[in-house]
Coordinates of C-alpha atoms in Angstrom, one line a residue:
M1 CA 89.2 -26.9 25.7
K2 CA 91.5 -27.7 28.8
K3 CA 92.9 -30.4 28.8
Y4 CA 96.2 -32.0 30.4
S5 CA 99.5 -32.4 28.7
Y6 CA 101.6 -33.8 31.2
Y7 CA 102.2 -37.5 30.8
L8 CA 100.7 -38.6 34.3
V9 CA 97.1 -38.4 32.1
P10 CA 94.2 -38.7 34.5
L11 CA 91.1 -40.2 33.6
I12 CA 89.0 -41.4 30.7
L13 CA 87.3 -37.6 30.9
M14 CA 90.6 -36.3 29.2
A15 CA 90.5 -39.4 26.2
S16 CA 89.5 -36.2 23.8
C17 CA 88.7 -32.7 22.2
E18 CA 86.2 -33.9 20.2
S19 CA 83.0 -36.2 21.0
I20 CA 82.2 -39.1 18.9
G21 CA 79.3 -39.5 20.8
F22 CA 77.3 -39.3 24.0
D23 CA 76.6 -42.4 25.2
D24 CA 80.0 -43.6 25.9
P25 CA 81.2 -41.4 28.9
S26 CA 85.4 -41.6 27.6
T27 CA 83.9 -40.0 24.2
L28 CA 82.9 -36.7 26.2
T29 CA 85.3 -33.7 25.9
N30 CA 85.6 -32.2 29.6
A31 CA 82.7 -30.0 29.2
E32 CA 81.0 -32.5 28.1
A33 CA 81.5 -34.6 30.9
I34 CA 81.0 -32.1 33.9
Q35 CA 77.8 -30.9 32.7
K36 CA 76.8 -35.0 32.0
I37 CA 78.2 -36.7 34.5
K38 CA 77.2 -34.4 37.4
S39 CA 78.4 -36.6 40.5
L40 CA 81.9 -36.2 38.5
G41 CA 83.7 -33.2 40.6
Y42 CA 82.8 -35.3 43.6
V43 CA 84.0 -38.3 41.9
L44 CA 87.4 -36.7 41.8
T45 CA 88.1 -35.2 44.7
T46 CA 87.3 -38.6 46.5
S47 CA 89.8 -40.3 44.5
S48 CA 92.6 -37.7 45.5
V49 CA 91.4 -37.8 48.5
Q50 CA 91.9 -41.2 49.4
T51 CA 94.9 -42.0 47.1
A52 CA 96.5 -39.0 49.1
F53 CA 95.9 -40.6 52.5
E54 CA 97.4 -43.6 51.1
T55 CA 100.6 -42.6 49.6
T56 CA 101.4 -40.8 53.3
T57 CA 101.8 -44.3 54.8
N58 CA 102.3 -46.5 51.8
N59 CA 104.3 -49.6 52.0
A60 CA 106.2 -49.3 49.1
G61 CA 108.7 -46.0 49.7
G62 CA 107.6 -46.3 53.7
S63 CA 109.3 -49.5 54.2
H64 CA 112.6 -48.2 51.8
F65 CA 113.1 -45.1 54.2
S66 CA 112.2 -47.1 57.1
L67 CA 115.4 -49.6 55.8
W68 CA 117.5 -46.0 55.3
A69 CA 116.6 -44.4 58.7
D70 CA 117.9 -48.4 60.4
Q71 CA 114.7 -48.5 61.8
S72 CA 114.2 -51.8 60.2
T73 CA 116.5 -54.2 58.7
N74 CA 115.6 -57.0 55.8
T75 CA 118.1 -59.7 53.6
N76 CA 114.7 -60.5 51.7
G77 CA 114.3 -59.4 47.9
S78 CA 111.0 -58.8 48.3
Q79 CA 110.9 -54.7 47.1
S80 CA 115.1 -54.9 47.3
W81 CA 114.6 -54.7 50.9
W82 CA 118.0 -56.2 51.2
D83 CA 119.1 -53.6 48.6
F84 CA 118.2 -50.9 50.6
A85 CA 119.0 -52.3 53.9
N86 CA 122.5 -53.4 53.2
E87 CA 125.7 -51.9 54.4
P88 CA 127.8 -50.4 53.4
R89 CA 124.8 -48.5 51.7
L90 CA 124.5 -48.9 48.0
R91 CA 123.7 -46.7 44.8
L92 CA 119.6 -46.2 44.5
N93 CA 119.5 -48.1 40.8
N94 CA 117.2 -46.1 39.2
N95 CA 116.2 -48.3 36.3
A96 CA 112.6 -48.8 35.4
A97 CA 113.7 -52.7 35.4
Y98 CA 114.9 -53.0 38.9
R99 CA 111.8 -53.9 41.6
G100 CA 113.0 -51.9 44.1
N101 CA 112.3 -49.1 41.6
A102 CA 108.8 -49.5 42.2
A103 CA 108.9 -47.6 45.4
V104 CA 110.6 -44.1 43.8
R105 CA 107.7 -44.6 40.8
E106 CA 104.3 -46.0 43.2
V107 CA 105.5 -42.9 45.6
Y108 CA 106.0 -40.4 42.9
S109 CA 102.8 -41.5 40.5
N110 CA 100.3 -41.7 43.5
F111 CA 101.2 -38.3 44.8
Y112 CA 101.0 -36.5 40.7
Q113 CA 98.0 -38.7 40.1
A114 CA 96.4 -37.5 43.5
N115 CA 97.5 -33.9 42.3
L116 CA 95.9 -34.2 38.9
D117 CA 92.6 -35.2 40.0
A118 CA 92.4 -32.7 42.2
T119 CA 93.6 -29.6 40.1
K120 CA 90.8 -30.3 37.5
V121 CA 88.1 -29.9 40.9
I122 CA 89.7 -27.1 41.6
D123 CA 89.7 -26.2 38.0
I124 CA 85.9 -26.9 37.6
I125 CA 84.8 -25.0 40.4
E126 CA 86.6 -21.7 40.1
N127 CA 87.7 -21.3 36.8
Q128 CA 84.3 -23.1 35.0
Q129 CA 82.0 -22.1 38.2
V130 CA 80.6 -25.4 37.7
R131 CA 78.2 -26.5 40.7
I132 CA 79.7 -30.8 42.4
Y133 CA 76.6 -32.7 43.4
D134 CA 77.1 -35.9 45.4
D135 CA 75.5 -39.8 44.2
A136 CA 72.8 -38.6 46.0
G137 CA 71.9 -35.1 43.9
A138 CA 73.3 -33.1 47.4
D139 CA 75.5 -30.2 46.4
R140 CA 79.4 -30.8 47.4
T141 CA 80.6 -27.9 45.9
A142 CA 82.7 -26.2 49.1
D143 CA 83.5 -29.8 50.5
C144 CA 84.9 -31.0 47.3
L145 CA 86.8 -27.5 46.7
V146 CA 87.9 -28.1 50.9
G147 CA 89.1 -31.7 49.7
A148 CA 91.3 -30.7 46.8
Y149 CA 92.8 -28.1 47.8
Y150 CA 93.6 -30.6 51.1
A151 CA 94.6 -33.0 48.4
K152 CA 97.0 -30.6 46.7
G153 CA 98.7 -29.9 49.7
I154 CA 99.7 -33.0 51.2
S155 CA 100.6 -34.4 47.2
Q156 CA 103.1 -31.6 46.5
G157 CA 104.4 -30.9 49.5
Y158 CA 105.0 -35.0 49.9
L159 CA 106.9 -35.0 46.7
G160 CA 109.4 -31.8 47.7
V161 CA 110.5 -34.2 50.7
I162 CA 110.9 -37.4 48.8
F163 CA 112.5 -35.7 45.9
D164 CA 114.9 -33.8 44.5
R165 CA 112.8 -31.8 42.1
G166 CA 109.9 -31.7 40.0
I167 CA 106.2 -29.9 38.4
I168 CA 103.9 -28.1 40.1
V169 CA 100.8 -29.0 38.4
D170 CA 98.1 -26.2 39.3
D171 CA 96.7 -25.5 35.8
V172 CA 95.0 -27.8 34.1
S173 CA 96.5 -26.3 30.1
L174 CA 100.2 -27.4 31.8
S175 CA 102.0 -28.5 28.7
V176 CA 105.8 -28.4 30.2
R177 CA 107.8 -31.0 29.7
E178 CA 111.5 -30.4 32.3
F179 CA 110.9 -31.1 36.0
P180 CA 111.6 -26.9 36.6
H181 CA 110.7 -27.4 40.1
S182 CA 113.4 -27.5 43.0
Y183 CA 112.3 -29.6 45.9
K184 CA 111.8 -26.4 47.8
D185 CA 109.3 -25.1 44.9
L186 CA 107.0 -28.2 45.7
I187 CA 107.3 -27.8 49.4
E188 CA 106.3 -24.2 49.6
N189 CA 103.8 -24.5 46.8
G190 CA 101.9 -28.0 49.5
I191 CA 102.0 -25.1 51.9
A192 CA 100.2 -22.2 50.2
H193 CA 97.9 -25.0 49.7
L194 CA 97.6 -26.4 52.7
D195 CA 96.9 -22.6 54.1
K196 CA 94.0 -22.4 51.3
T197 CA 92.6 -25.5 52.3
L198 CA 92.6 -24.1 56.2
Q199 CA 91.2 -20.4 54.8
L200 CA 88.1 -22.7 52.9
V201 CA 87.4 -24.8 55.9
E202 CA 86.8 -21.9 58.2
A203 CA 84.9 -20.3 55.4
T204 CA 82.5 -23.6 55.5
P205 CA 81.0 -23.9 58.8
D206 CA 78.9 -26.8 57.7
L207 CA 82.0 -29.1 56.3
R208 CA 81.8 -32.3 55.1
F209 CA 84.6 -34.2 54.6
D210 CA 83.4 -37.8 53.9
F211 CA 86.1 -38.7 51.0
L212 CA 87.5 -41.7 52.8
T213 CA 85.1 -45.0 52.5
G214 CA 83.3 -44.9 55.6
I215 CA 84.9 -42.9 57.3
T216 CA 84.3 -38.6 58.3
I217 CA 86.5 -36.7 59.5
S218 CA 85.0 -33.6 61.4
R219 CA 85.8 -30.1 60.6
D220 CA 88.0 -29.5 63.6
D221 CA 89.6 -32.7 63.5
L222 CA 90.3 -31.7 60.1
I223 CA 92.0 -28.1 60.8
R224 CA 94.3 -30.0 63.2
L225 CA 95.9 -32.5 60.6
T226 CA 95.9 -29.9 58.1
N227 CA 97.8 -28.2 60.7
S228 CA 99.4 -31.0 61.3
M229 CA 100.5 -32.2 58.0
A230 CA 102.0 -28.5 57.4
A231 CA 104.3 -29.0 60.2
R232 CA 105.4 -32.2 59.3
I233 CA 105.8 -31.0 55.8
L234 CA 107.7 -27.6 56.6
S235 CA 110.2 -28.6 58.9
S236 CA 111.6 -32.0 56.3
V237 CA 113.0 -29.2 53.7
A238 CA 116.5 -29.9 54.6
R239 CA 118.8 -32.6 53.5
D240 CA 121.6 -32.1 56.2
Q241 CA 122.4 -30.2 58.8
A242 CA 123.9 -27.1 57.7
E243 CA 120.3 -26.7 55.2
A244 CA 118.5 -26.6 58.8
E245 CA 120.9 -24.5 60.7
G246 CA 120.6 -21.8 57.4
L247 CA 117.0 -22.2 56.7
G248 CA 116.6 -19.2 59.9
D249 CA 114.6 -18.3 62.6
A250 CA 111.1 -17.0 60.5
Y251 CA 111.6 -20.7 59.2
W252 CA 111.6 -22.2 62.4
N253 CA 108.9 -20.7 63.7
R254 CA 106.4 -21.2 61.1
V255 CA 107.1 -24.8 62.0
L256 CA 106.1 -23.8 65.6
G257 CA 103.4 -22.2 64.8
Y258 CA 101.6 -24.9 62.8
A259 CA 102.7 -27.2 64.8
S260 CA 101.2 -25.9 67.8
R261 CA 97.9 -25.9 66.4
G262 CA 98.0 -29.5 65.6
F263 CA 96.6 -32.7 67.6
T264 CA 96.8 -32.8 71.4
T265 CA 95.1 -36.3 70.9
D266 CA 95.7 -39.5 68.6
F267 CA 94.4 -39.3 64.9
L268 CA 93.6 -42.4 64.8
I269 CA 91.5 -44.1 61.7
T270 CA 89.5 -47.1 62.1
T271 CA 89.6 -49.6 59.3
V272 CA 86.3 -50.7 57.2
V273 CA 85.5 -52.5 54.6
G274 CA 87.1 -51.0 51.4
G275 CA 88.4 -48.4 52.8
Y276 CA 91.8 -46.9 54.3
Y277 CA 93.9 -48.9 56.6
N278 CA 97.8 -48.0 57.3
A279 CA 100.0 -50.2 54.9
L280 CA 102.7 -49.8 56.3
V281 CA 102.7 -50.1 59.6
D282 CA 100.8 -53.7 58.3
V283 CA 103.8 -54.3 56.4
L284 CA 106.6 -53.6 59.0
E285 CA 104.5 -55.5 61.7
R286 CA 103.2 -58.4 59.7
P287 CA 104.2 -62.0 61.3
Y288 CA 106.7 -64.3 59.6
G289 CA 108.2 -67.5 59.9
G290 CA 108.4 -66.7 63.9
A291 CA 109.5 -63.2 63.9
T292 CA 108.1 -60.2 62.0
Y293 CA 108.4 -60.0 57.9
V294 CA 110.4 -56.5 58.2
P295 CA 112.0 -56.5 61.4
V296 CA 112.8 -54.0 63.8
D297 CA 117.0 -52.9 63.7
I298 CA 119.4 -53.7 66.0
K299 CA 119.6 -49.7 66.3
I300 CA 116.4 -49.5 68.6
P301 CA 118.1 -52.2 71.3
Y302 CA 121.2 -50.5 70.3
L303 CA 119.6 -46.7 71.8
V304 CA 117.5 -48.3 74.7
D305 CA 119.8 -50.8 76.0
K306 CA 120.7 -49.4 79.7
N307 CA 123.9 -51.4 80.0
H308 CA 124.8 -49.9 76.9
T309 CA 126.2 -53.7 75.9
T310 CA 123.7 -54.1 72.6
P311 CA 126.9 -53.5 69.5
N312 CA 125.4 -51.0 66.4
S313 CA 125.8 -53.9 64.3
Y314 CA 125.0 -57.3 64.4
P315 CA 127.1 -60.3 65.9
V316 CA 128.7 -62.4 62.5
D317 CA 129.8 -65.1 64.4
N318 CA 126.6 -67.7 64.1
S319 CA 127.3 -69.3 67.6
I320 CA 126.4 -65.6 68.9
I321 CA 123.0 -64.6 69.5
L322 CA 121.6 -61.2 71.6
G323 CA 120.2 -61.8 74.8
P324 CA 117.3 -59.6 75.4
I325 CA 118.1 -56.0 76.3
E326 CA 117.2 -54.3 80.1
T327 CA 116.2 -50.8 79.5
D328 CA 114.5 -48.0 82.0
D329 CA 111.5 -47.1 79.2
G330 CA 108.5 -48.3 80.4
R331 CA 107.1 -48.6 76.3
F332 CA 109.8 -50.8 75.2
Y333 CA 108.0 -54.2 76.8
T334 CA 104.7 -52.4 74.5
Y335 CA 106.3 -51.3 71.5
F336 CA 108.6 -54.0 70.4
A337 CA 109.3 -57.8 71.6
Y338 CA 112.1 -59.9 71.9
T339 CA 112.6 -63.1 69.8
S340 CA 115.3 -65.4 69.2
N341 CA 113.8 -66.7 65.5
F342 CA 115.4 -65.2 62.9
G343 CA 112.6 -65.5 60.8
I344 CA 113.0 -63.9 57.2
L345 CA 116.8 -62.9 57.8
L346 CA 119.1 -65.2 55.5
E347 CA 122.9 -65.4 57.1
A348 CA 124.0 -65.4 53.8
R349 CA 123.3 -62.2 52.5
G350 CA 125.0 -60.5 55.9
R351 CA 124.6 -61.5 59.4
N352 CA 125.6 -58.3 60.0
L353 CA 122.0 -56.5 59.3
F354 CA 119.9 -59.3 61.8
S355 CA 117.9 -58.7 64.6
N356 CA 116.3 -60.1 67.6
Y357 CA 113.1 -57.9 67.6
V358 CA 110.2 -57.4 66.3
R359 CA 107.0 -54.5 66.7
T360 CA 103.8 -55.4 68.3
R361 CA 102.9 -52.0 69.1
W362 CA 99.9 -51.5 66.4
M363 CA 99.0 -55.2 65.4
Y364 CA 101.0 -57.9 66.2
P365 CA 100.6 -60.5 67.8
A366 CA 96.4 -59.5 67.9
L367 CA 96.0 -59.7 64.9
S368 CA 98.0 -60.3 61.0
T369 CA 96.9 -57.5 59.2
L370 CA 95.5 -54.0 59.7
N371 CA 92.8 -54.5 56.8
V372 CA 90.4 -55.7 58.8
A373 CA 87.2 -54.3 59.6
G374 CA 88.2 -52.4 63.9
A375 CA 91.4 -52.6 63.2
S376 CA 92.8 -49.6 64.8
N377 CA 95.5 -47.8 62.4
P378 CA 97.8 -45.1 63.4
Y379 CA 97.6 -42.1 61.2
F380 CA 99.1 -39.2 63.1
L381 CA 100.8 -39.3 67.4
A382 CA 99.7 -36.6 68.0
E383 CA 103.5 -36.8 70.6
E384 CA 105.3 -35.9 66.7
L385 CA 103.7 -32.6 67.2
R386 CA 105.2 -32.3 71.0
L387 CA 108.6 -33.5 68.9
L388 CA 108.5 -30.5 66.1
R389 CA 107.8 -27.9 68.9
A390 CA 110.9 -29.2 70.5
E391 CA 112.9 -29.3 67.6
A392 CA 111.8 -26.2 66.4
K393 CA 112.6 -24.6 69.8
Y394 CA 116.3 -25.9 69.1
W395 CA 116.8 -24.3 66.2
L396 CA 115.4 -21.7 67.6
R397 CA 118.2 -22.0 70.2
D398 CA 115.4 -22.3 72.8
Y399 CA 116.8 -25.0 74.5
A400 CA 114.9 -24.2 78.0
G401 CA 111.8 -24.3 75.6
A402 CA 113.3 -27.6 73.8
A403 CA 113.5 -29.7 77.0
A404 CA 110.2 -28.4 78.4
E405 CA 108.5 -29.9 75.7
L406 CA 110.1 -33.5 76.4
N407 CA 110.1 -33.3 80.3
A408 CA 106.4 -32.7 80.4
T409 CA 104.8 -34.7 82.5
S410 CA 102.1 -35.3 79.7
A411 CA 105.6 -36.4 77.4
A412 CA 105.3 -40.2 76.6
R413 CA 108.8 -40.4 77.6
K414 CA 107.9 -39.1 80.5
A415 CA 104.1 -40.7 80.9
K416 CA 104.7 -43.9 79.5
G417 CA 108.4 -44.7 79.4
G418 CA 109.2 -43.3 83.1
L419 CA 112.5 -41.6 81.9
P420 CA 114.3 -38.8 83.7
D421 CA 114.8 -35.4 83.0
I422 CA 116.7 -34.1 79.3
A423 CA 119.4 -31.7 80.0
P424 CA 119.0 -28.2 77.9
N425 CA 121.8 -28.6 76.0
P426 CA 122.3 -29.1 71.8
A427 CA 123.7 -32.5 72.2
D428 CA 121.2 -34.0 74.7
L429 CA 118.1 -32.7 72.7
R430 CA 119.2 -33.6 69.2
D431 CA 120.2 -37.4 70.8
A432 CA 116.7 -37.5 72.8
L433 CA 115.0 -36.3 69.8
H434 CA 117.0 -39.1 67.8
Y435 CA 115.4 -41.2 70.9
E436 CA 112.0 -40.4 70.8
Y437 CA 111.5 -40.3 66.9
A438 CA 113.1 -43.9 66.5
I439 CA 110.9 -45.4 69.6
E440 CA 107.8 -43.4 69.8
I441 CA 107.1 -42.3 66.4
D442 CA 108.4 -45.3 64.3
A443 CA 106.4 -46.7 61.5
A444 CA 103.7 -44.3 62.9
G445 CA 105.5 -41.9 61.3
G446 CA 104.2 -42.5 57.6
T447 CA 106.0 -42.8 54.8
F448 CA 109.3 -40.4 55.7
V449 CA 109.1 -40.5 59.6
P450 CA 112.0 -40.8 61.2
F451 CA 113.6 -40.4 58.4
T452 CA 113.6 -37.1 57.4
F453 CA 115.0 -36.7 60.9
M454 CA 117.5 -38.0 61.1
R455 CA 118.4 -36.4 57.4
R456 CA 118.0 -33.4 58.9
H457 CA 120.7 -34.0 61.6
D458 CA 123.5 -35.7 59.8
L459 CA 122.3 -39.1 61.9
L460 CA 122.4 -41.6 58.6
Q461 CA 124.3 -43.8 57.5
G462 CA 127.2 -42.4 55.2
G463 CA 126.4 -43.4 51.8
T464 CA 122.7 -43.0 52.1
P465 CA 120.5 -41.8 50.1
T466 CA 118.5 -38.0 51.4
Q467 CA 116.0 -37.9 48.6
F468 CA 114.6 -40.1 45.2
P469 CA 115.4 -38.6 42.2
V470 CA 112.8 -38.8 39.2
P471 CA 111.7 -41.8 38.3
Q472 CA 113.7 -43.1 34.9
I473 CA 110.4 -43.9 33.1
Q474 CA 109.2 -39.8 33.8
L475 CA 112.9 -38.8 32.5
E476 CA 112.4 -41.5 29.3
L477 CA 109.5 -39.9 28.6
I478 CA 111.2 -36.1 27.6
G479 CA 114.5 -37.4 26.8
L480 CA 116.4 -36.5 29.9
D481 CA 119.6 -38.9 31.2
T482 CA 118.6 -40.9 33.7
Y483 CA 120.2 -39.6 36.8
T484 CA 120.7 -41.2 41.2
F485 CA 121.9 -41.0 44.4
G486 CA 123.4 -42.6 47.1
G487 CA 126.4 -45.3 47.8
K488 CA 129.5 -45.5 50.2
D489 CA 131.9 -44.4 47.0
Y490 CA 129.8 -40.7 46.7
A491 CA 129.1 -40.1 50.1
G492 CA 128.7 -36.0 50.3
E493 CA 127.2 -35.7 46.6
R494 CA 125.8 -33.1 45.3
G495 CA 122.4 -32.6 43.8
I496 CA 121.8 -29.8 41.5
Y497 CA 120.6 -27.3 43.5
G498 CA 123.8 -27.7 46.3
E499 CA 121.7 -29.9 48.6
L500 CA 123.0 -33.1 50.3
A501 CA 122.2 -36.0 48.2
T502 CA 124.3 -38.7 49.7
A503 CA 124.6 -38.5 53.0
N504 CA 128.0 -37.9 54.3
D505 CA 129.8 -40.5 57.0
N506 CA 128.9 -38.9 60.2
G507 CA 125.8 -40.6 61.1
W508 CA 124.5 -42.9 64.2
K509 CA 127.1 -45.4 62.7
R510 CA 130.1 -45.2 61.2
S511 CA 129.7 -47.1 57.4
P512 CA 131.4 -50.7 57.3

């Protein structure tokens, strides 16, 4: 009988290879469970898809990458945010008892759980040749196969973007104990599963993708979403600029192809009771103490200030409170708001980390949470696809084409911002892309965007980890030594595959 040997053991159905009694589902073998619980495959698919969606916009992990990207700032000990925001950068603590390690563990375990559940569904359908039914008795085999491949593609791909190594779980009988696959392997495996998803969708004209509570994603939107996610994941492999440059024209043409088939309008999800909501945007805009729980980093007003008087770190003199900036970008006053109230920020933990700006685009002040029926959640913005197309052309040295993407009248920076054209040269294009990721995408990029854009363009502060290590708890289970990345004194550190694991001190601002 097939069983999981991996350490993230999914669900009760893996409990035993011998059946003790059939009244208790926890005593069934895999084959018995499949036969007796007709909706088991549908339940597993639903769990896998929901976990994948939730973790791509997770607070844990997402808020931490936002701090490392200097999109956000904090001095709060909650989730160890202060440690991630601190300057100079600290070495990431990969101890399982460390509060901030929950971000590493949660992202890792969630995506692997989604992957394992999806792997079981694929095994049920493709290897065991068993039909899958929903609770109403409808045959959902084709729908579940699409859902499983999509969840696997997202999960494996995101694991490769975020972690330095891992294990490809495509077989329910897998017994490998190590982590033999590089981040590149994980990403390519994820893309292969997304390609398979697109093939299956093409062959399923009556597809019903209803695995999110109260939400059915149309067939056309699923095609666009799969292409959009593939472009995001594939573009996010590089740990520094040299690696991004070395990927070559064929690689960046792949990114361009996926991005060209992605969304042309924003993909938003409406909250229903008990359903999906964007937990990352929720926490980054949550009101607290006259400001918000996770304020905007000073990088944002620094980039936008047309007078160029905003410093790149807040003044440590407590008699100084910076005033509102002036900008020609019409979006800024809609997306962000000035406050003289420092709210949650504590001077004793570094006034240099202070900020006078909060986010107001998606939730605050009209709502105090997105976890309320009727709230609109950004899941994938069409403008991110424009930026990916422009960036792919940038790496392909088609600077005129990249500039044309950014200067189009429909581009957010033009249609909403009213900003002047960008010149078709590498320096101006990179600066414009950085600006757009910081202002237009921000929290709507999910767990790792804009962090990964900054990573592949050498824009992170020196000492910032470029990736997560495998969590200590997983390493200890198989007797491997704990390792980690980051810290100012480790700038330029390399990982086991030769990749940059700790950012050099050549980012958007120098490390203090």
